[in-house]
Short mmCIF file of C-alpha atoms and ligand atoms in Angstrom, two decimals:
data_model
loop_
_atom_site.label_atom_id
_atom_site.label_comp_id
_atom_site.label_asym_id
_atom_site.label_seq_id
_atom_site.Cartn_x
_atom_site.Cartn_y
_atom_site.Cartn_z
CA UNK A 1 -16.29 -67.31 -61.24
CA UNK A 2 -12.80 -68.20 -62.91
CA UNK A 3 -11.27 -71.58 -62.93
CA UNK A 4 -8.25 -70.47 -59.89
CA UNK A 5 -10.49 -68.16 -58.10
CA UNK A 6 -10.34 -69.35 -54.22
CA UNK A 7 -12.67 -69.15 -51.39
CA UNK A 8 -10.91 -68.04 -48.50
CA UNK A 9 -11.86 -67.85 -44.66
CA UNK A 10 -12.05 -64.47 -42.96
CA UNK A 11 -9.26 -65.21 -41.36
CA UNK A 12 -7.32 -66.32 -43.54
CA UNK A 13 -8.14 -63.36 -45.53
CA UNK A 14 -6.77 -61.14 -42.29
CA UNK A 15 -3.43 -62.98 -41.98
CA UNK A 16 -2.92 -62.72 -45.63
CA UNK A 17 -3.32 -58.97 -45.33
CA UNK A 18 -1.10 -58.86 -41.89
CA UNK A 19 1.52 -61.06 -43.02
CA UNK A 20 2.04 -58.97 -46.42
CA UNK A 21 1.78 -55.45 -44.60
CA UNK A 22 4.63 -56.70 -42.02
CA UNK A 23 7.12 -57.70 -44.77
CA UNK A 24 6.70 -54.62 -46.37
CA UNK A 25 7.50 -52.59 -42.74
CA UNK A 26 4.17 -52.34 -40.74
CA UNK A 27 4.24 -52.61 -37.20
CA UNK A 28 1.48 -55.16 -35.57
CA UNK A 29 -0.90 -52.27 -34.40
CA UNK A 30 -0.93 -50.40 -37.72
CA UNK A 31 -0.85 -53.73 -40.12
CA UNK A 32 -3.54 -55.09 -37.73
CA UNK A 33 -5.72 -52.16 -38.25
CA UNK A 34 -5.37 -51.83 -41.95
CA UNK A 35 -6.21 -55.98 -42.26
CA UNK A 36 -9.69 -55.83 -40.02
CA UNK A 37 -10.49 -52.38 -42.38
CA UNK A 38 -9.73 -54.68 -45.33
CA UNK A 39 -11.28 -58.19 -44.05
CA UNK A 40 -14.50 -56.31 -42.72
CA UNK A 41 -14.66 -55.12 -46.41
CA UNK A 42 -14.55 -58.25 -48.28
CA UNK A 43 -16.85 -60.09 -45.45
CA UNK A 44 -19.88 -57.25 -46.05
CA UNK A 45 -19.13 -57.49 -50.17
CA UNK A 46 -17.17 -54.46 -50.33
CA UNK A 47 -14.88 -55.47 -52.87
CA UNK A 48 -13.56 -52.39 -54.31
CA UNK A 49 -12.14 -51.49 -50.93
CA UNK A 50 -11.27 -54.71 -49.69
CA UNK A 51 -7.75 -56.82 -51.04
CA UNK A 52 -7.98 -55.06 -54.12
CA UNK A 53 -6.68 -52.31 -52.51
CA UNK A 54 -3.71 -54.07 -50.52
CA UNK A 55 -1.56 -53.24 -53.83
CA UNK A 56 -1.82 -49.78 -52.60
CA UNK A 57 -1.41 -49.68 -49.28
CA UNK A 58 2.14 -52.26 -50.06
CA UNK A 59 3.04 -49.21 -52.75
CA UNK A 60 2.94 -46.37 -50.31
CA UNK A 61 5.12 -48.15 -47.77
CA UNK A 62 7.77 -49.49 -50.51
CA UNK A 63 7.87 -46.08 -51.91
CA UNK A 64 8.32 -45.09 -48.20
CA UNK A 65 5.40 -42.50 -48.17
CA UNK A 66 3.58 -44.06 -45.35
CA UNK A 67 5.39 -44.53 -42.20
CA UNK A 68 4.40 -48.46 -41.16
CA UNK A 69 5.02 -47.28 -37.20
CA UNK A 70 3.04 -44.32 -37.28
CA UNK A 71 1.42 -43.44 -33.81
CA UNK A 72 -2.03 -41.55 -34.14
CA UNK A 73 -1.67 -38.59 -31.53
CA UNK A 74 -4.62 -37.39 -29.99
CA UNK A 75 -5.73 -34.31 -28.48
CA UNK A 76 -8.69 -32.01 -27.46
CA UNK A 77 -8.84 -28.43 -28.83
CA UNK A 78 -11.92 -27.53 -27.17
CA UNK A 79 -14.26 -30.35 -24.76
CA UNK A 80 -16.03 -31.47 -28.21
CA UNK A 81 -13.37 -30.87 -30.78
CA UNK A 82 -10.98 -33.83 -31.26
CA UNK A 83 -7.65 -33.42 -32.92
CA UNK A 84 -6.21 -36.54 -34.69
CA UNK A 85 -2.73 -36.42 -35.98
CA UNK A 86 -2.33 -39.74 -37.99
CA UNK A 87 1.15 -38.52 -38.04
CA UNK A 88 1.18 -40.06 -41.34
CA UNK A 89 0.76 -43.29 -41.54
CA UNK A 90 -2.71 -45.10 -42.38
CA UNK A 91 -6.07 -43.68 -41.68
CA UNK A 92 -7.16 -47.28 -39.51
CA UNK A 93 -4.75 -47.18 -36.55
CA UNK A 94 -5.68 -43.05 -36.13
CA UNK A 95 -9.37 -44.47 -36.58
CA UNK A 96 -9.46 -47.26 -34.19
CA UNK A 97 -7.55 -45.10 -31.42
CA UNK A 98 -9.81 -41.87 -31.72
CA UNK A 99 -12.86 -43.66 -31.19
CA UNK A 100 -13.18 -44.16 -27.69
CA UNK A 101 -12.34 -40.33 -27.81
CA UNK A 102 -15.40 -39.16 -29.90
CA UNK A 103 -18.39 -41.14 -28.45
CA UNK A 104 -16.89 -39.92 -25.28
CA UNK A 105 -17.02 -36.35 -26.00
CA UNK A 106 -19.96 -37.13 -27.48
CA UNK A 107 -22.09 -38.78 -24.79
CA UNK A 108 -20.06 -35.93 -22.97
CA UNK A 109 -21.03 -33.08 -24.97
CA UNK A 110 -24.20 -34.20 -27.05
CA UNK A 111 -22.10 -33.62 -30.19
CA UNK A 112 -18.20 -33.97 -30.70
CA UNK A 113 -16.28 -33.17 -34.03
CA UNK A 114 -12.61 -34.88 -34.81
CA UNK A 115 -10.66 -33.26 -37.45
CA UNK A 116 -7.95 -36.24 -38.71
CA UNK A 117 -5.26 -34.76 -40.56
CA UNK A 118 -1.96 -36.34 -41.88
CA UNK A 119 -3.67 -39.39 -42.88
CA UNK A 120 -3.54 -42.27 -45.25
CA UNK A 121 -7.73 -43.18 -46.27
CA UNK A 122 -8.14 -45.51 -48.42
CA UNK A 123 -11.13 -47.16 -47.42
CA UNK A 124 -14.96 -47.40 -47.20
CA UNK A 125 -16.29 -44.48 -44.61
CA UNK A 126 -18.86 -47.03 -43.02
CA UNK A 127 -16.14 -48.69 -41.32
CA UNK A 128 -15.56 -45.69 -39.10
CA UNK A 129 -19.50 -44.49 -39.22
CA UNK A 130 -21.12 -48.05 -38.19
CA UNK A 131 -19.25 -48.29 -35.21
CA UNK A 132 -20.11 -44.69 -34.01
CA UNK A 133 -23.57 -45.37 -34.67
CA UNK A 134 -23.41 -48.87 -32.65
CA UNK A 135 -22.01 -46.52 -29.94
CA UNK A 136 -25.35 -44.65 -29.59
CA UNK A 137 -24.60 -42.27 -31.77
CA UNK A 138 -25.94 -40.27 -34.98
CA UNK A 139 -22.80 -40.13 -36.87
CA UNK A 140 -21.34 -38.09 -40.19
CA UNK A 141 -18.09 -38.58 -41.73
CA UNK A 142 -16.52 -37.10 -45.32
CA UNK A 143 -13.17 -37.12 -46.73
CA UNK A 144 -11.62 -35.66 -50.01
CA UNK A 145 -9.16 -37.30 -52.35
CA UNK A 146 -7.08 -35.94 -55.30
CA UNK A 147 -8.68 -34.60 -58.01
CA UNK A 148 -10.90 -37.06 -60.75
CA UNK A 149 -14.26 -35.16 -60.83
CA UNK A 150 -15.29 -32.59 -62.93
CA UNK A 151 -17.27 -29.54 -61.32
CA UNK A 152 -20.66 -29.14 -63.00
CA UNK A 153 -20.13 -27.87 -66.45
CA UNK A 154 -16.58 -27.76 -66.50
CA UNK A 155 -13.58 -29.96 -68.18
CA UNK A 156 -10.87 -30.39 -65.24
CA UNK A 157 -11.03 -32.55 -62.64
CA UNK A 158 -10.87 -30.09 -59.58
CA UNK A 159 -12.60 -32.77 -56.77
CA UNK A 160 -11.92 -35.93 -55.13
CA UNK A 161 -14.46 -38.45 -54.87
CA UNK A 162 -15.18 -37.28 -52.03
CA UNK A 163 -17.68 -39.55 -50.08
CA UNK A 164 -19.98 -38.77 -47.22
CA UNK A 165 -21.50 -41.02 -45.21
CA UNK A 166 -24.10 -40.90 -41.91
CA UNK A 167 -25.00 -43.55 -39.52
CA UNK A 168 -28.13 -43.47 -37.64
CA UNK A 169 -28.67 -45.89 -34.19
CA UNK A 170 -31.27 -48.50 -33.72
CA UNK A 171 -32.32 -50.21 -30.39
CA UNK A 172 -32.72 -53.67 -31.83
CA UNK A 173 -31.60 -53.66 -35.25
CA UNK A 174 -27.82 -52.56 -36.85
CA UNK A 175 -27.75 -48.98 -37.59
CA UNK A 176 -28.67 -47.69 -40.41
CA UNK A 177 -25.83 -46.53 -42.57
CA UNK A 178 -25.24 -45.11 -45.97
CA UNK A 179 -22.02 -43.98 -47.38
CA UNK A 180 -21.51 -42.23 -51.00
CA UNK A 181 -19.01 -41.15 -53.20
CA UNK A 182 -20.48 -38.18 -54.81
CA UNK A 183 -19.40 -38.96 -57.98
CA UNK A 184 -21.23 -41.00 -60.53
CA UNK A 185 -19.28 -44.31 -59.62
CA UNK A 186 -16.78 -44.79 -56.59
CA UNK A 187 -13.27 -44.68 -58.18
CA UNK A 188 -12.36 -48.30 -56.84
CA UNK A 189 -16.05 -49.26 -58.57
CA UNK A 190 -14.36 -47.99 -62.16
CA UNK A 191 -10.65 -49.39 -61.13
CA UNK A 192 -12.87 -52.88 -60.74
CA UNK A 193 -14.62 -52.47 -64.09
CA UNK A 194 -11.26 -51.68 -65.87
CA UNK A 195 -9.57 -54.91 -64.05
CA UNK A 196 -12.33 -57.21 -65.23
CA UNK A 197 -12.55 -55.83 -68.66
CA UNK A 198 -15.87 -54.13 -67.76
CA UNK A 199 -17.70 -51.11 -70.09
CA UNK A 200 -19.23 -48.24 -67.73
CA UNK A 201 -23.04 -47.17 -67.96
CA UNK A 202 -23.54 -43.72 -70.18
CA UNK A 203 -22.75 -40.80 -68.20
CA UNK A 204 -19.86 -41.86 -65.69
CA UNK A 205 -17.60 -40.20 -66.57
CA UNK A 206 -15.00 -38.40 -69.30
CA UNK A 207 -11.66 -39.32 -71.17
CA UNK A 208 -8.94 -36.84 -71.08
CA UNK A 209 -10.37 -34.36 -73.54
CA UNK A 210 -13.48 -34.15 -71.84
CA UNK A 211 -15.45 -36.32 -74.41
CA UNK A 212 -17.86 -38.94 -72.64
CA UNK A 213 -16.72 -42.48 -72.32
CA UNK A 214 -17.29 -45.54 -71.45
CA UNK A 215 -14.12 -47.22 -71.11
CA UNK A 216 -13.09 -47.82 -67.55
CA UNK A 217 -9.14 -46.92 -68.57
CA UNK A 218 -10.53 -43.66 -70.51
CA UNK A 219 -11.83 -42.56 -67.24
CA UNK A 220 -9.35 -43.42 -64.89
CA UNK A 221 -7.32 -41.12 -67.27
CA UNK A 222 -9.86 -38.48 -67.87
CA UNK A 223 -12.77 -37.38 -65.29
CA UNK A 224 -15.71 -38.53 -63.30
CA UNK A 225 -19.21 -36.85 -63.26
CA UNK A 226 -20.71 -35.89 -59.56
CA UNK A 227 -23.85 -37.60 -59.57
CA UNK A 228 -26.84 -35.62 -59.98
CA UNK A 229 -25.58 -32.87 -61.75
CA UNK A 230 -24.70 -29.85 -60.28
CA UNK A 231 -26.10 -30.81 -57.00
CA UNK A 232 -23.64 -33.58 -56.59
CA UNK A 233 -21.20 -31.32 -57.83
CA UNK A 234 -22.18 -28.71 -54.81
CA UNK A 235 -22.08 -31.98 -51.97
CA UNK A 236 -18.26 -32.25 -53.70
CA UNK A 237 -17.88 -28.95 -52.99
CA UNK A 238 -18.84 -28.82 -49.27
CA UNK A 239 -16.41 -31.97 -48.57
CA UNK A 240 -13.48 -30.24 -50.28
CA UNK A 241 -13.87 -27.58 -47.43
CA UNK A 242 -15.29 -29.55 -44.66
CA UNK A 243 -12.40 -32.08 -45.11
CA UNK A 244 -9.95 -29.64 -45.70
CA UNK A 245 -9.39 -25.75 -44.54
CA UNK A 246 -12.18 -26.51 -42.08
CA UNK A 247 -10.01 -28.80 -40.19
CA UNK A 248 -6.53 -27.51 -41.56
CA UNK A 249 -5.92 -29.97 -44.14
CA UNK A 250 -5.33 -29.87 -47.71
CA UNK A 251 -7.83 -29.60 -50.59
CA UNK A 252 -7.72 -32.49 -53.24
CA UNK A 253 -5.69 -30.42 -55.84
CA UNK A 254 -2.98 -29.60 -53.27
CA UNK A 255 -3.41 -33.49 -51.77
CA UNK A 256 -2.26 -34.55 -55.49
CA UNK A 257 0.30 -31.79 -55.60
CA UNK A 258 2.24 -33.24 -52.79
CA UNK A 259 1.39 -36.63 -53.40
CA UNK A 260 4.27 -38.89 -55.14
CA UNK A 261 1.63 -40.77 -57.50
CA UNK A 262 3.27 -44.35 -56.54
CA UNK A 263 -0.86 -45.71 -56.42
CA UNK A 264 -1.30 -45.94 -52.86
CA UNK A 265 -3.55 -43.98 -50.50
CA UNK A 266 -3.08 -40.03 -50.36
CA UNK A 267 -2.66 -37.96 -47.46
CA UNK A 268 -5.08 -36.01 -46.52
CA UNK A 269 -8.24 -35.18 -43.83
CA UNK A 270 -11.49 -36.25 -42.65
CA UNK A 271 -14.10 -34.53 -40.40
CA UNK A 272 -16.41 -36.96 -38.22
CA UNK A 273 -18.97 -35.72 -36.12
CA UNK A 274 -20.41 -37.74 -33.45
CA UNK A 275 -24.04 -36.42 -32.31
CA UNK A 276 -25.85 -37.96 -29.12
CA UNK A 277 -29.90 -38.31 -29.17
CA UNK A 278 -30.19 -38.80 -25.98
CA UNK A 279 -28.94 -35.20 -25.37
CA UNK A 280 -30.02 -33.06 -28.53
CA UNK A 281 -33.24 -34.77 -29.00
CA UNK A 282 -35.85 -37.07 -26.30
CA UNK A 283 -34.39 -39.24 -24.47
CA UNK A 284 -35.88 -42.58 -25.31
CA UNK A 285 -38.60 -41.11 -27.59
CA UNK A 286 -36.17 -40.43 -30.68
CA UNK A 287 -35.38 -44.30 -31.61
CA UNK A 288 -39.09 -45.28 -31.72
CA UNK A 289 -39.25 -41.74 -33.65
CA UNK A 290 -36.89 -43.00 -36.25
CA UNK A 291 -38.06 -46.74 -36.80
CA UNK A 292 -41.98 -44.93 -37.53
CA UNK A 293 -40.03 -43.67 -40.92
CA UNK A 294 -38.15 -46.86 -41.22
CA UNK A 295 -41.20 -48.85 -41.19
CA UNK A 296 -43.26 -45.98 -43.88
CA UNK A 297 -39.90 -46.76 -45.65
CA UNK A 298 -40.08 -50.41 -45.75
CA UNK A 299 -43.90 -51.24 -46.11
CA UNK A 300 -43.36 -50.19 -50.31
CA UNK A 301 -42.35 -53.18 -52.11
CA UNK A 302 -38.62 -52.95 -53.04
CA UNK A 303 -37.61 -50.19 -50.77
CA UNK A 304 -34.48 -51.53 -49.05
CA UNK A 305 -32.70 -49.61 -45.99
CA UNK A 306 -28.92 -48.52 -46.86
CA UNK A 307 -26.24 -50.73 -45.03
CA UNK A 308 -28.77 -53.88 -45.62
CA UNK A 309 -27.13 -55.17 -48.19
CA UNK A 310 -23.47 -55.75 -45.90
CA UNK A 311 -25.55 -56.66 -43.28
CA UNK A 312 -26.67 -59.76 -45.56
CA UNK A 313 -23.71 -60.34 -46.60
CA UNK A 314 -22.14 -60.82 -43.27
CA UNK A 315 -23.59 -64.27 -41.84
CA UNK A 316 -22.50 -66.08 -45.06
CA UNK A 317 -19.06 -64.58 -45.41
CA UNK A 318 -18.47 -65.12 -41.57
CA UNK A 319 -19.38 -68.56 -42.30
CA UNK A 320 -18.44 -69.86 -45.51
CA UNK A 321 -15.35 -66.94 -46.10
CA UNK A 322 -15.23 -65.14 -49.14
CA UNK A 323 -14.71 -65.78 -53.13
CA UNK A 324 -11.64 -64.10 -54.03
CA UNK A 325 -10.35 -63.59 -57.91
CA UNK A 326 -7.27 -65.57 -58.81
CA UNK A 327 -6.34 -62.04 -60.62
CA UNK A 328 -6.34 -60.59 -57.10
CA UNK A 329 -4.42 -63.40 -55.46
CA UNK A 330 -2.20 -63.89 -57.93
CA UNK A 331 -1.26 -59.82 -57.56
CA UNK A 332 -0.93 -60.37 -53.76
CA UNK A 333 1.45 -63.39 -54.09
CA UNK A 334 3.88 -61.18 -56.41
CA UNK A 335 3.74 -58.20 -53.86
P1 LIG B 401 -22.86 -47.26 -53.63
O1 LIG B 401 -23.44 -46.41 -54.72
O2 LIG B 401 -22.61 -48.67 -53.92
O3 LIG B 401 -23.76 -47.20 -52.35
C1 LIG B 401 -24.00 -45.96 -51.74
C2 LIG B 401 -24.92 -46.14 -50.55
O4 LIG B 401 -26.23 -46.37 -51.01
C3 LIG B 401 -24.56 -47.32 -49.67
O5 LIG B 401 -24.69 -46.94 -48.35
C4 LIG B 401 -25.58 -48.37 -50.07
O6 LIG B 401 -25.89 -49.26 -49.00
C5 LIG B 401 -26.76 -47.52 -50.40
N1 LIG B 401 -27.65 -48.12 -51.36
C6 LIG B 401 -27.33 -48.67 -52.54
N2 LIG B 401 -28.44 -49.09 -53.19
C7 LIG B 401 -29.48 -48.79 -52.38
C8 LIG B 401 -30.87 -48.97 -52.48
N3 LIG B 401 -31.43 -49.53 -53.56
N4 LIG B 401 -31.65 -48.55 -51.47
C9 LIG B 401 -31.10 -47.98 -50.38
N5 LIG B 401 -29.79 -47.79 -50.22
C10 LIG B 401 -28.98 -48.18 -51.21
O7 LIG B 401 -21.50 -46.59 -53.08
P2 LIG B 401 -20.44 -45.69 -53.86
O8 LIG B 401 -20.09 -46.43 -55.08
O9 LIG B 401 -20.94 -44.31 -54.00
O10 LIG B 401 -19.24 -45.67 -52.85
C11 LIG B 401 -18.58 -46.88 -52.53
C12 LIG B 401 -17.59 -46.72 -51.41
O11 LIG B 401 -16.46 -46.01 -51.83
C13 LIG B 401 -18.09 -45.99 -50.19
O12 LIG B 401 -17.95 -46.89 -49.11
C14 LIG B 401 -17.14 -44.81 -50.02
O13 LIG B 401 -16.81 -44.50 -48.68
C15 LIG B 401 -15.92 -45.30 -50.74
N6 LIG B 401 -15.09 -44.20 -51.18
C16 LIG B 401 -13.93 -43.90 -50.49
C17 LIG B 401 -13.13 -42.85 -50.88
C18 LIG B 401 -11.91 -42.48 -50.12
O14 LIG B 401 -11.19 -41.59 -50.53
N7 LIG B 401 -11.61 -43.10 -48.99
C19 LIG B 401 -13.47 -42.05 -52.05
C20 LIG B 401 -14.72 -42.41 -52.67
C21 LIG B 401 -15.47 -43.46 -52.25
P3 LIG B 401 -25.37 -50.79 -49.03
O15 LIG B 401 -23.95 -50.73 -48.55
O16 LIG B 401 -26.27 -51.50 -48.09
O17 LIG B 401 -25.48 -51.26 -50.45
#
């Protein structure tokens, strides 16, 4: 802890993020969005997506990429397949508005796919999964990026960090949730590392002629590693085309090619799918199903679920707000 870090309420940590987006040309709906994406982050420990990122999101509308008054439009292609236009502006507003939209067509359809395009993501995919999941819902979301990971075996970047994440309901307890880059390290994870002066474990990643490194700065100039090898690599892969000429967006090397590098989020897709157990599996038998592997899961000593850890987080940071670096604050009072 540093001698000018500050603890800050939830709240205040929401204005903060609502006042700066509306001097810098957000509307209420979409800075609103963008500051419960961001507080939600920092209460559940989410750092590297939470104020650190506000820099970013102020950069893309200064530099005028992102249109602040963007309205998400919404339409059906087929009765399961929701279209999301973010019309480009920031992935939350398109987000909060098509949700309604897929656990309907979900609950309507036992499964429902929404294809966002023409959006600004620059967040943690739980956000969007946990509440899909709280819905009822078995839930799967992926987005691409621009390119920073290397394919297995080779020495340019070619993917995004591309993150996938999958929510699974619970009767009495939060869903279960995991969300993953597939690369070594989440980006934001290194950005944090380089910020704070930090050295990276062996193996995350590459400087810019391909030679290992652990220096956060290296890497951020050079290449990430998928995790596991090639098989991370392959996941990579699938979200380059499930996030982008499956739902008619761009790939991560075109995303950068259009992109005008000013450090805030890229445009780009996402594909969620929404799937209902009550209508593709038993109704009523598949929860009790689920929690007998929970329960296998949690009876070895150690074994945590995913999502736990924000969950834990949540009661304390709701209560007693939220430890935030003077380095941050004193970057959000200059923006
Ligand atoms: P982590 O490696 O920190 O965590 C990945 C998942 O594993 C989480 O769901 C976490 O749950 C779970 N987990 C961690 N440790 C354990 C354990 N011991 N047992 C069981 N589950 C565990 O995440 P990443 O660094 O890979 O990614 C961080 C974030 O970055 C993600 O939210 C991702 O969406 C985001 N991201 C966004 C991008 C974008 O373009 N928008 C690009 C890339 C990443 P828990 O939360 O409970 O710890």
């Amino acid at each position: 802890m540093g001698m000018n870090d500050a603890r800050l309420s939830l709240d205040e940590i929401h204005s903060l993020v609502l006042d700066c987006l509306r001097r810098h040309g957000c509307d209420e709906e979409n800075a609103g969005a963008v500051a419960s994406v961001i507080t939600d982050a920092e209460r559940d420990g989410c750092h590297s997506h939470g104020l650190m990122r506000l820099a970013g999101y102020v950069a893309a509308l200064d530099s005028g990429k992102v249109k602040g008054d963007a309205r998400p439009l919404i339409g059906k292609k087929a009765p399961a397949i929701i279209h999301v236009d973010g019309n480009g502006g920031f992935a939350p507003l398109a987000l909060t508005e098509s949700r309604p939209h897929i656990i309907e067509a979900a609950k309507m359809n036992g499964i429902a796919a929404a294809g966002l395009v023409n959006v600004y993501h620059f967040s943690a995919l739980w956000w969007e999964i946990e509440t899909l999941a709280e819905a009822g819902l078995c839930a799967f979301a992926c987005t691409s990026y621009i390119p920073v990971v290397l394919p297995a075996g080779g020495k340019q970047a070619l993917y995004g960090t591309n993150p996938i994440a999958f929510g699974w309901p619970r009767n009495n307890e939060p869903p279960v949730v995991f969300d993953q880059a597939s690369s070594v390290m989440a980006r934001g994870e290194v950005m944090l590392a380089a910020r704070e002066g930090k050295k990276l474990a062996d193996g995350v990643g590459v400087d810019m002629d391909g030679n290992p490194s652990n220096d956060p700065n290296e890497v951020l100039r050079g290449a990430m590693l998928a995790f596991g090898g090639y098989k991370g690599s392959l996941i990579a892969m699938m979200v380059e085309l499930l996030a982008g000429p499956l739902i008619g967006e761009t790939l991560s090397f075109e995303t950068a090619a259009k992109d005008n590098s000013d450090g805030g989020p890229t445009c780009g897709g996402e594909l969620i799918l929404a799937m209902d157990p009550n209508l593709i599996g038993t109704p009523d038998l598949w929860a009790d199903h689920g929690e007998k592997l929970f329960k296998k899961i949690l009876a070895q000593n150690e074994v945590r679920l995913p999502g736990d850890r924000r969950y834990n987080n949540r009661p304390m940071a709701t209560k007693d707000g939220v430890l935030v670096s003077s380095k941050i604050l004193d970057e959000i009072k200059s923006l």
